[in-house]
Short mmCIF file of C-alpha atoms in Angstrom, two decimals:
data_model
loop_
_atom_site.label_atom_id
_atom_site.label_comp_id
_atom_site.label_asym_id
_atom_site.label_seq_id
_atom_site.Cartn_x
_atom_site.Cartn_y
_atom_site.Cartn_z
CA MET A 1 16.31 4.30 -21.37
CA ALA A 2 12.21 4.02 -22.21
CA PHE A 3 11.17 6.87 -20.48
CA MET A 4 14.40 9.19 -21.14
CA GLU A 5 12.67 8.68 -24.40
CA GLU A 6 9.54 9.24 -24.08
CA LYS A 7 10.55 12.66 -22.61
CA ARG A 8 12.63 13.05 -25.83
CA CYS A 9 9.25 12.38 -27.81
CA GLN A 10 7.36 14.73 -25.53
CA GLU A 11 9.96 17.66 -26.23
CA LEU A 12 9.73 17.15 -29.11
CA GLY A 13 6.42 17.31 -29.37
CA GLY A 14 5.85 19.98 -27.20
CA ILE A 15 3.86 18.40 -24.35
CA SER A 16 5.34 19.55 -21.57
CA CYS A 17 3.50 18.56 -17.98
CA ASP A 18 2.69 20.67 -15.60
CA VAL A 19 0.83 18.80 -13.27
CA THR A 20 2.12 18.90 -9.38
CA VAL A 21 0.93 16.17 -7.67
CA ASP A 22 2.03 16.32 -3.68
CA GLY A 23 4.97 18.72 -4.88
CA TYR A 24 5.97 16.48 -7.71
CA ARG A 25 6.08 17.68 -11.46
CA ASN A 26 7.65 16.51 -14.31
CA PHE A 27 5.59 13.29 -15.09
CA ILE A 28 6.54 10.87 -17.90
CA PHE A 29 2.78 9.39 -18.10
CA THR A 30 1.09 12.08 -19.19
CA ASN A 31 -1.28 12.76 -22.26
CA ARG A 32 -0.79 14.60 -25.13
CA PHE A 33 -2.71 17.75 -23.47
CA GLY A 34 0.05 16.90 -21.14
CA ASN A 35 -2.26 16.12 -18.63
CA LEU A 36 -1.66 12.61 -16.46
CA GLN A 37 -2.99 9.81 -18.05
CA HIS A 38 -5.38 7.57 -16.62
CA GLN A 39 -4.07 4.27 -15.03
CA GLY A 40 -6.69 2.75 -16.70
CA THR A 41 -5.40 4.06 -19.93
CA LEU A 42 -1.42 3.12 -18.63
CA ASN A 43 -2.42 -0.59 -17.96
CA LYS A 44 -4.78 -1.02 -22.09
CA ALA A 45 -1.01 0.44 -23.31
CA LEU A 46 1.03 -1.95 -20.86
CA ARG A 47 -1.56 -5.06 -21.96
CA ARG A 48 -1.14 -4.32 -25.64
CA ILE A 49 2.81 -3.53 -24.91
CA ILE A 50 2.79 -7.09 -24.08
CA ARG A 51 0.24 -9.18 -26.10
CA ASP A 52 2.95 -7.48 -28.85
CA CYS A 53 5.69 -8.64 -27.07
CA ASN A 54 4.88 -12.26 -26.85
CA ASP A 55 3.28 -12.35 -30.16
CA LYS A 56 6.66 -11.53 -31.57
CA GLN A 57 8.12 -14.01 -29.22
CA LEU A 58 5.97 -16.88 -29.85
CA LEU A 59 6.11 -16.02 -33.42
CA LYS A 60 9.26 -16.75 -33.62
CA GLY A 61 8.86 -20.69 -33.16
CA LYS A 62 11.37 -21.08 -30.81
CA LYS A 63 11.11 -24.50 -28.14
CA ASN A 64 10.69 -23.07 -24.57
CA PRO A 65 10.21 -18.62 -25.53
CA VAL A 66 10.23 -16.56 -23.05
CA LEU A 67 6.34 -15.07 -21.82
CA LEU A 68 6.32 -11.56 -20.70
CA PRO A 69 3.80 -12.30 -17.65
CA ASN A 70 0.81 -9.49 -17.34
CA PHE A 71 1.42 -6.64 -14.87
CA SER A 72 -0.38 -3.17 -14.05
CA CYS A 73 1.01 0.02 -12.74
CA HIS A 74 0.17 -1.48 -10.01
CA SER A 75 2.97 -3.66 -10.40
CA LEU A 76 5.20 -1.04 -11.07
CA ARG A 77 4.98 0.92 -8.05
CA HIS A 78 5.57 -2.07 -5.97
CA THR A 79 9.21 -3.07 -8.29
CA PHE A 80 9.43 0.91 -7.86
CA THR A 81 9.47 0.28 -4.26
CA THR A 82 12.20 -2.22 -4.00
CA ARG A 83 15.24 -1.16 -5.90
CA LEU A 84 15.12 2.34 -4.10
CA VAL A 85 14.89 -0.52 -0.91
CA GLU A 86 17.76 -2.28 -2.82
CA ALA A 87 19.18 0.68 -3.09
CA GLY A 88 19.46 1.90 0.15
CA VAL A 89 16.74 4.07 -0.30
CA ASN A 90 16.18 4.90 3.50
CA ILE A 91 12.34 3.59 4.89
CA LYS A 92 11.20 7.16 5.86
CA VAL A 93 11.94 8.76 2.11
CA ILE A 94 10.38 5.60 0.94
CA GLN A 95 7.47 5.70 2.83
CA GLU A 96 6.74 9.26 2.10
CA LEU A 97 7.07 8.58 -1.55
CA CYS A 98 4.49 6.06 -1.67
CA GLY A 99 2.61 7.88 0.90
CA HIS A 100 1.93 5.81 3.23
CA SER A 101 1.17 6.05 7.11
CA ARG A 102 4.14 3.96 8.34
CA SER A 103 7.20 2.34 7.06
CA ASP A 104 6.11 -1.42 8.22
CA VAL A 105 3.02 -0.79 5.14
CA THR A 106 5.96 -0.39 3.02
CA LEU A 107 7.96 -3.02 3.71
CA ASP A 108 5.67 -5.65 4.38
CA ILE A 109 3.46 -4.66 0.61
CA TYR A 110 5.52 -2.67 -1.45
CA THR A 111 9.20 -4.11 -1.59
CA THR A 112 9.96 -7.88 -2.38
CA VAL A 113 13.33 -9.68 -1.46
CA THR A 114 14.85 -10.47 -4.48
CA LYS A 115 17.91 -13.26 -4.51
CA GLU A 116 19.77 -10.89 -5.79
CA LEU A 117 19.08 -8.87 -2.87
CA LYS A 118 19.92 -11.33 -0.20
CA GLN A 119 23.15 -12.89 -2.01
CA ARG A 120 24.69 -8.63 -1.76
CA GLU A 121 23.42 -8.45 2.34
CA PHE A 122 24.96 -11.97 3.21
CA ASP A 123 28.21 -10.51 0.93
CA ASN A 124 28.15 -7.48 3.06
CA PHE A 125 27.37 -9.34 6.51
CA GLU A 126 30.62 -11.50 5.40
CA ALA A 127 32.40 -8.85 4.43
CA LYS A 128 31.91 -7.32 8.10
CA LEU A 129 32.64 -10.38 9.98
CA LYS A 130 36.30 -11.16 8.22
CA GLN A 131 36.68 -6.86 9.66
CA GLN A 132 36.09 -7.86 12.53
CA LYS A 133 38.06 -10.71 13.32
CA GLN A 134 41.43 -8.76 11.39
CA GLU A 135 39.94 -6.21 14.26
CA TRP A 136 40.58 -9.05 17.02
CA VAL A 137 43.61 -10.88 15.75
CA GLN A 138 45.36 -7.15 15.98
CA ALA A 139 43.45 -6.32 19.30
CA LEU A 140 45.00 -10.13 20.37
CA GLU A 141 48.95 -9.25 18.65
CA SER A 142 49.53 -5.99 20.09
CA THR A 143 47.81 -6.98 23.23
CA GLU A 144 51.15 -10.32 22.92
CA ALA A 145 54.05 -7.68 22.00
CA GLY A 146 53.23 -5.58 25.39
CA GLU A 147 53.19 -8.81 27.73
CA GLU A 148 56.45 -9.46 25.92
#
């Protein structure tokens, strides 16, 4: 939602990104001239956002405030890659997007197994086992019916 809002603000301000990187265009993180933002500039902005959000939480005076951890643009790359894996995107596509030479780099370094992903995979596994059991029972019943 925040990304879509940023794109709307850029459109209202007449800012468009004409930069092409590896065939990709229309980037979100641009400067006022439509060029790509420098990583250091983005990290500085993230630190300010985190600081301001945490200050607001602390001012509320709650006993155990929920505070944002410090993170960088590179953390967002890890998150994006993990979400692609969770969505079932082919690992070779993700490898290509990340610019990795090998898919094991993508899987080992840039993805994290979340609680939700583990639960979904076990649920899928359980459903497949139930389906297999039903198929075996049906096969057994039709074999027994044929013997009578």
